[in-house]
CSV table of C-alpha atoms in Angstrom, one decimal:
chain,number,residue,atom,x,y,z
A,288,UNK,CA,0.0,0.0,0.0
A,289,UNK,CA,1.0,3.2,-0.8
A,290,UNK,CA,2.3,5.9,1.9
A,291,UNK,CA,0.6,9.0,3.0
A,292,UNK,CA,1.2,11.9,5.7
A,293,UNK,CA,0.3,10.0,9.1
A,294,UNK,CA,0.5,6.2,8.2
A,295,UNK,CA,3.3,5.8,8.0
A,296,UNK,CA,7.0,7.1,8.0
A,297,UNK,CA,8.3,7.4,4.2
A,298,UNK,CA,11.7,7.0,3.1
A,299,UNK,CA,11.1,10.8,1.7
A,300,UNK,CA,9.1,13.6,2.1
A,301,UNK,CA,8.2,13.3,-1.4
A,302,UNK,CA,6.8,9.9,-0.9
A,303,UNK,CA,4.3,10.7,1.9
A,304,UNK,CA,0.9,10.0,-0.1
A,305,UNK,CA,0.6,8.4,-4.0
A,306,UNK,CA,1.8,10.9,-6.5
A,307,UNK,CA,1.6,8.2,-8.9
A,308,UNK,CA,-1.5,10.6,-10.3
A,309,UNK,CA,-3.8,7.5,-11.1
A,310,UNK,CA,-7.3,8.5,-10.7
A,311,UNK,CA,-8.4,6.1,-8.8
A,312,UNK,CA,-5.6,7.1,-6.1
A,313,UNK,CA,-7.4,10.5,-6.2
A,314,UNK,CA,-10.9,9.1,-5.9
A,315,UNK,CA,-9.6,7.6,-2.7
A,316,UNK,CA,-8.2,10.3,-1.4
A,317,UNK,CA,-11.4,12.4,-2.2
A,318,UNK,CA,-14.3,10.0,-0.4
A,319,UNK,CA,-11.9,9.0,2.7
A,320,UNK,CA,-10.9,12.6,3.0
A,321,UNK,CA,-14.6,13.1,2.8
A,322,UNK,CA,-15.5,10.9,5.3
A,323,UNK,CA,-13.2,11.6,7.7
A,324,UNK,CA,-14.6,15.6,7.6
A,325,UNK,CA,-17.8,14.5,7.9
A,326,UNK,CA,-17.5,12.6,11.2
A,327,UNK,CA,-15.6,15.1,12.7
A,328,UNK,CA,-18.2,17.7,11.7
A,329,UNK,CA,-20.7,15.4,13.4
A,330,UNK,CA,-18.5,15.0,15.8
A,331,UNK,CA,-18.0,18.6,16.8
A,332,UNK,CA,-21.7,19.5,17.0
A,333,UNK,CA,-22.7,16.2,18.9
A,334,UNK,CA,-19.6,17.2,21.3
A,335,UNK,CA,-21.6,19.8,22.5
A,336,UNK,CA,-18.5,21.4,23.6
A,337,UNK,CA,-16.4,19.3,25.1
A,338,UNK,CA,-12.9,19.4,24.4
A,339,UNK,CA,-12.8,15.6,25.6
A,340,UNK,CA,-15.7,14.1,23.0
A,341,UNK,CA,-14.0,16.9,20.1
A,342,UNK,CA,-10.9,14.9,20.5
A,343,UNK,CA,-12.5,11.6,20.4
A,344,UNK,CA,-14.6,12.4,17.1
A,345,UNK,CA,-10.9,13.8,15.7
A,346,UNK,CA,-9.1,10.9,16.6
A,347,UNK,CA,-11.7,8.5,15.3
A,348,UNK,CA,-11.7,10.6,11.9
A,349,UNK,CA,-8.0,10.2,11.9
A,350,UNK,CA,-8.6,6.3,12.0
A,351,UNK,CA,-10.6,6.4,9.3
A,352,UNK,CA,-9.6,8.3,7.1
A,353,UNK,CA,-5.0,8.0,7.4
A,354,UNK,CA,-4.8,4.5,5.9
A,355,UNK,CA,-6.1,6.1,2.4
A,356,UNK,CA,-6.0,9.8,2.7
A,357,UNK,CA,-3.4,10.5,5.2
A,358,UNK,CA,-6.4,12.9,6.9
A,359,UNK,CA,-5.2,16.0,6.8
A,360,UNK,CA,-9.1,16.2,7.8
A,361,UNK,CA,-8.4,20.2,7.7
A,362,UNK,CA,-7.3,22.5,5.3
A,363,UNK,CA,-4.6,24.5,7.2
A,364,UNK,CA,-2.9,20.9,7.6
A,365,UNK,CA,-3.5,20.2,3.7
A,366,UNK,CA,-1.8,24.1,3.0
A,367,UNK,CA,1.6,23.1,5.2
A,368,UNK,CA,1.7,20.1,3.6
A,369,UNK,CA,1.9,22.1,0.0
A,370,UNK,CA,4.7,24.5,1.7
A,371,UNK,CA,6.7,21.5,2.9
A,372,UNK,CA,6.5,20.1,-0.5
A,373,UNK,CA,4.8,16.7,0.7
A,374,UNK,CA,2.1,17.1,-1.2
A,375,UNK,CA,2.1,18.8,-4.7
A,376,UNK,CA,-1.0,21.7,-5.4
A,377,UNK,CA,-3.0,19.5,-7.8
A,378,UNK,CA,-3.2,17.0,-5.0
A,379,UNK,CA,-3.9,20.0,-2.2
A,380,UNK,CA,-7.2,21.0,-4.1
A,381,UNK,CA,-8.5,17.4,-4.6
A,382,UNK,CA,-7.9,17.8,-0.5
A,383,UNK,CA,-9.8,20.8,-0.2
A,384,UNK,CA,-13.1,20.1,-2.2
A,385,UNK,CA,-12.9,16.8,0.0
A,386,UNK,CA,-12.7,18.5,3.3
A,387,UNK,CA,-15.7,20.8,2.2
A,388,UNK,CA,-17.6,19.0,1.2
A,389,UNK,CA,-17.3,16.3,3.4
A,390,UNK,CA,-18.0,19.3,6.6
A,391,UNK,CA,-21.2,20.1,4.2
A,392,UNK,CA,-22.5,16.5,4.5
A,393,UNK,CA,-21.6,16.3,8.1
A,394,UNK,CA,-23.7,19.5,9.1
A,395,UNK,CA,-26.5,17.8,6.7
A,396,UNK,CA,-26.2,14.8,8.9
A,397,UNK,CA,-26.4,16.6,12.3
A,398,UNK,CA,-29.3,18.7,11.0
A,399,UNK,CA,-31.7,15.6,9.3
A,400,UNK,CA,-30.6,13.6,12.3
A,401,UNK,CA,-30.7,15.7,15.3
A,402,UNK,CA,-32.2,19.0,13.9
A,403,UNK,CA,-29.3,21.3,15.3
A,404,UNK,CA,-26.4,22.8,13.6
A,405,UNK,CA,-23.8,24.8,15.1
A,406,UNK,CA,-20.8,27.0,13.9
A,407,UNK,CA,-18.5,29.3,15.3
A,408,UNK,CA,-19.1,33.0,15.7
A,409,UNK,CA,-17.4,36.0,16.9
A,410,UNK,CA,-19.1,37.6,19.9
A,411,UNK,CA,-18.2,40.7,19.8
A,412,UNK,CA,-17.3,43.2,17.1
A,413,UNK,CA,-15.0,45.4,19.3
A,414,UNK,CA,-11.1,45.2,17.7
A,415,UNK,CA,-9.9,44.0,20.9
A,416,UNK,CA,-12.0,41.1,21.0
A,417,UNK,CA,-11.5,40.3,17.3
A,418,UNK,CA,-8.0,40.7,17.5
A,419,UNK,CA,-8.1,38.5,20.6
A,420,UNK,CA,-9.9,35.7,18.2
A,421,UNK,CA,-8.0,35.8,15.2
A,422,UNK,CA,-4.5,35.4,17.2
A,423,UNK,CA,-5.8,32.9,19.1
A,424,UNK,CA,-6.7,31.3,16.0
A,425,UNK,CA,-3.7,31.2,14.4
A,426,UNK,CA,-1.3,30.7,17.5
A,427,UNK,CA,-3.2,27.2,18.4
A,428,UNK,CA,-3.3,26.2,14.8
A,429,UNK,CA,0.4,27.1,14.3
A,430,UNK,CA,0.8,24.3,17.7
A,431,UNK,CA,-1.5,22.1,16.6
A,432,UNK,CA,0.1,21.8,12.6
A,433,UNK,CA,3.9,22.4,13.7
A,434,UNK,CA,3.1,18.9,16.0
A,435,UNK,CA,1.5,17.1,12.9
A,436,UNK,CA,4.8,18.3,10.8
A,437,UNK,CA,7.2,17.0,13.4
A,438,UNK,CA,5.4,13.8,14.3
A,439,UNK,CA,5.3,12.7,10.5
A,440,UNK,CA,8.3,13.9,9.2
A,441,UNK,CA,11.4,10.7,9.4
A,442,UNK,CA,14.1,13.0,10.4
A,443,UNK,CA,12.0,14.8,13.7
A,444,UNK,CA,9.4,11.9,15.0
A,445,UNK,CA,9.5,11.7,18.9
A,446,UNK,CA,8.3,7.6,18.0
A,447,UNK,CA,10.9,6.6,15.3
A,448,UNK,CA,9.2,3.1,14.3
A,449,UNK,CA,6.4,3.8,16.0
A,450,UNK,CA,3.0,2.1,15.0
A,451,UNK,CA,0.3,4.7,13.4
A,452,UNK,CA,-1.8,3.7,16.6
A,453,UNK,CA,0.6,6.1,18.3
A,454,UNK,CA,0.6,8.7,16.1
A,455,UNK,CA,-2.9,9.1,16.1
A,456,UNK,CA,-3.2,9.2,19.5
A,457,UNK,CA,-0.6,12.0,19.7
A,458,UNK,CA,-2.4,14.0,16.9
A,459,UNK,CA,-5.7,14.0,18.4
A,460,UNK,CA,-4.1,15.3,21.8
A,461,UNK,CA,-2.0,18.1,20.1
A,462,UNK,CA,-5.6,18.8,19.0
A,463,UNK,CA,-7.4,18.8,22.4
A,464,UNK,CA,-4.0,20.8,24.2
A,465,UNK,CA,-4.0,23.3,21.1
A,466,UNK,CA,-7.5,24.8,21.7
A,467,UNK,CA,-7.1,25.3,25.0
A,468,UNK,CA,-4.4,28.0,23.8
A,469,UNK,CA,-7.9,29.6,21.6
A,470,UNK,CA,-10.9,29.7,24.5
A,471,UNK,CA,-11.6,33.1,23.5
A,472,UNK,CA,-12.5,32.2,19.8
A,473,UNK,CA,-13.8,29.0,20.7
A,474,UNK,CA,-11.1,26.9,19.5
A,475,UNK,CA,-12.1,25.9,15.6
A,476,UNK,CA,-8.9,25.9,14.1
A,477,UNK,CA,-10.1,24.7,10.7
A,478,UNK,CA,-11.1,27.0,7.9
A,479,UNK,CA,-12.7,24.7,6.2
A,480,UNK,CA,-15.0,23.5,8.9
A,481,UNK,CA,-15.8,26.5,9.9
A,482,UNK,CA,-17.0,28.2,6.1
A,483,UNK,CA,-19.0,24.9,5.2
A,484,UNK,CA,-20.6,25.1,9.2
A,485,UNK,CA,-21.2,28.6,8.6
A,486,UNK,CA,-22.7,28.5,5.5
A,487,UNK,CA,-25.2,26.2,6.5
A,488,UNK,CA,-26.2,27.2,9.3
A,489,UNK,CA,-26.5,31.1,7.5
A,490,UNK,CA,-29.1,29.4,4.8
A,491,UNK,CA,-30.4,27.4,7.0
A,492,UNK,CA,-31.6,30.2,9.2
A,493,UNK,CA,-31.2,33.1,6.8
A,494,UNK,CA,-29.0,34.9,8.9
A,495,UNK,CA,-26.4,36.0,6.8
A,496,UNK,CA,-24.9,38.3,9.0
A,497,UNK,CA,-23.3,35.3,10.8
A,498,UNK,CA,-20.8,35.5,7.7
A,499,UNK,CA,-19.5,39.0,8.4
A,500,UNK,CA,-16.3,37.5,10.4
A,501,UNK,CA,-16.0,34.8,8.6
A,502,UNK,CA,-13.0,35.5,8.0
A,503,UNK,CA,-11.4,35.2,11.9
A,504,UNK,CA,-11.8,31.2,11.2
A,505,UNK,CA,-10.3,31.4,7.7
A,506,UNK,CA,-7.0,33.8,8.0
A,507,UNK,CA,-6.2,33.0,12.1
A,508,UNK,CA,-6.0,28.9,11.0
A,509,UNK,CA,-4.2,29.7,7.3
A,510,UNK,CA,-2.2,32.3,8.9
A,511,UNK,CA,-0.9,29.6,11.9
A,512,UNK,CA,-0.8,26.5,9.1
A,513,UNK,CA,1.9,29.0,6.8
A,514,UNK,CA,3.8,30.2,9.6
A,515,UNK,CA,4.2,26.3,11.6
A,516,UNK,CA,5.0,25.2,8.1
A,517,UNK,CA,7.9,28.2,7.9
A,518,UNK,CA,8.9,27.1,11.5
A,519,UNK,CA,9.5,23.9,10.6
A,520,UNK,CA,10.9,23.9,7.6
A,521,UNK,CA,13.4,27.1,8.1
A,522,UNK,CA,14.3,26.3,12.1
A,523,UNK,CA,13.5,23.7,13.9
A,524,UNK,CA,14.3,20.9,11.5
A,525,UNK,CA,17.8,22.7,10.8
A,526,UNK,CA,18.0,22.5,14.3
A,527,UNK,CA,17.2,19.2,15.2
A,528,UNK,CA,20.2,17.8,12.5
A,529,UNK,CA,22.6,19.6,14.4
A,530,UNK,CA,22.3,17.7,17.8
């Protein structure tokens, strides 16, 4: 079977998922990336909350979906992938459309099944409390993504030959310590969970003003996935060969 980001440990980085480019490698990256987005959407809204029950749903997408996908299940993760060359930007869209659309058909799910959506929202339009949201945004992404790029790359994995059991453990926790770092925003730290939550829930109630801030869940998380990716790349895996 082929490699991909969390699996498994590659020989390379350029190795990490199929770049073979057969379709039928992308078709399974698209419905298990899908899938994997879909239970954590369901996963998030049944959690009602809880940064315990957030974690479970996270790790149990990450089961699901790594053997096939690699589930980047997020598409901050998918864009430090692209910046650390693991994954190439043809590959990174096929990504994207999966993790959208798979959080659309989650927040379908939650709403035919237990009639209840919910998405994040800023609470206050003062600057201070924006600003407070969109850096806590980013600073718990750039945590929770600079962990994924350590923890899968060969040369800086705290469990050299470890089984993927472990690693998915590890992921899901870096999740759950990461938003406690983002309280004050409410700790979404995925764009693209948050724009297909948001636009549900916005036709789904015809409030359209929910979209105005949008934007806090969209630039904090790309903002922290582009600046772990920089991290890593540019510092602390230049450090790590020098010990």
């Amino acid at each position: 079977m082929e490699e991909n980001v969390i699996i498994s440990q590659p020989k390379t980085k350029r190795e990490i998922i199929p770049t073979a480019g057969k379709s039928r490698d992308e078709m399974r990256i698209f419905i298990f990336e899908s899938f994997g987005m879909a239970l954590f959407a369901y996963g998030i809204i049944c959690s009602q909350g809880s940064d315990e029950f957030l974690a479970l749903f996270f790790f149990a997408s990450v089961c699901l979906a790594a053997p096939f996908s690699g589930a980047h299940v997020n598409p901050a993760v998918t864009l430090a992938m692209v910046l650390s060359r693991r994954v190439n930007f043809a590959q990174a869209v096929i990504y994207w459309l999966a993790q959208f659309s798979g959080a659309l058909c989650g927040a379908c799910c939650c709403y035919l099944i237990l009639n209840e959506v919910d998405s994040p929202q800023v609470k206050s339009t003062e600057y201070s409390w924006i600003l407070s949201d969109v850096s806590g945004e980013a600073f718990g992404t750039f945590t929770f993504i600079l962990f994924i790029l350590i923890q899968t790359d060969p040369e800086t994995t705290l469990t050299p030959k470890g089984q993927p059991m472990t690693t998915y453990v590890l992921v899901a926790l870096a999740l759950y310590f990461s938003r406690e770092f983002t309280f004050h925003s409410g700790g979404c730290l995925n764009p693209g969970m948050a724009v297909s939550l948001q636009l549900f829930q916005s036709f789904q109630t015809g409030d359209r003003q929910r979209m105005d801030f949008l934007w806090v869940y969209v630039g904090g998380p790309l903002g922290g996935g582009f600046g772990a990716s920089v991290f890593f790349e540019l510092f602390y895996k230049k450090q790590i060969k020098r010990l």
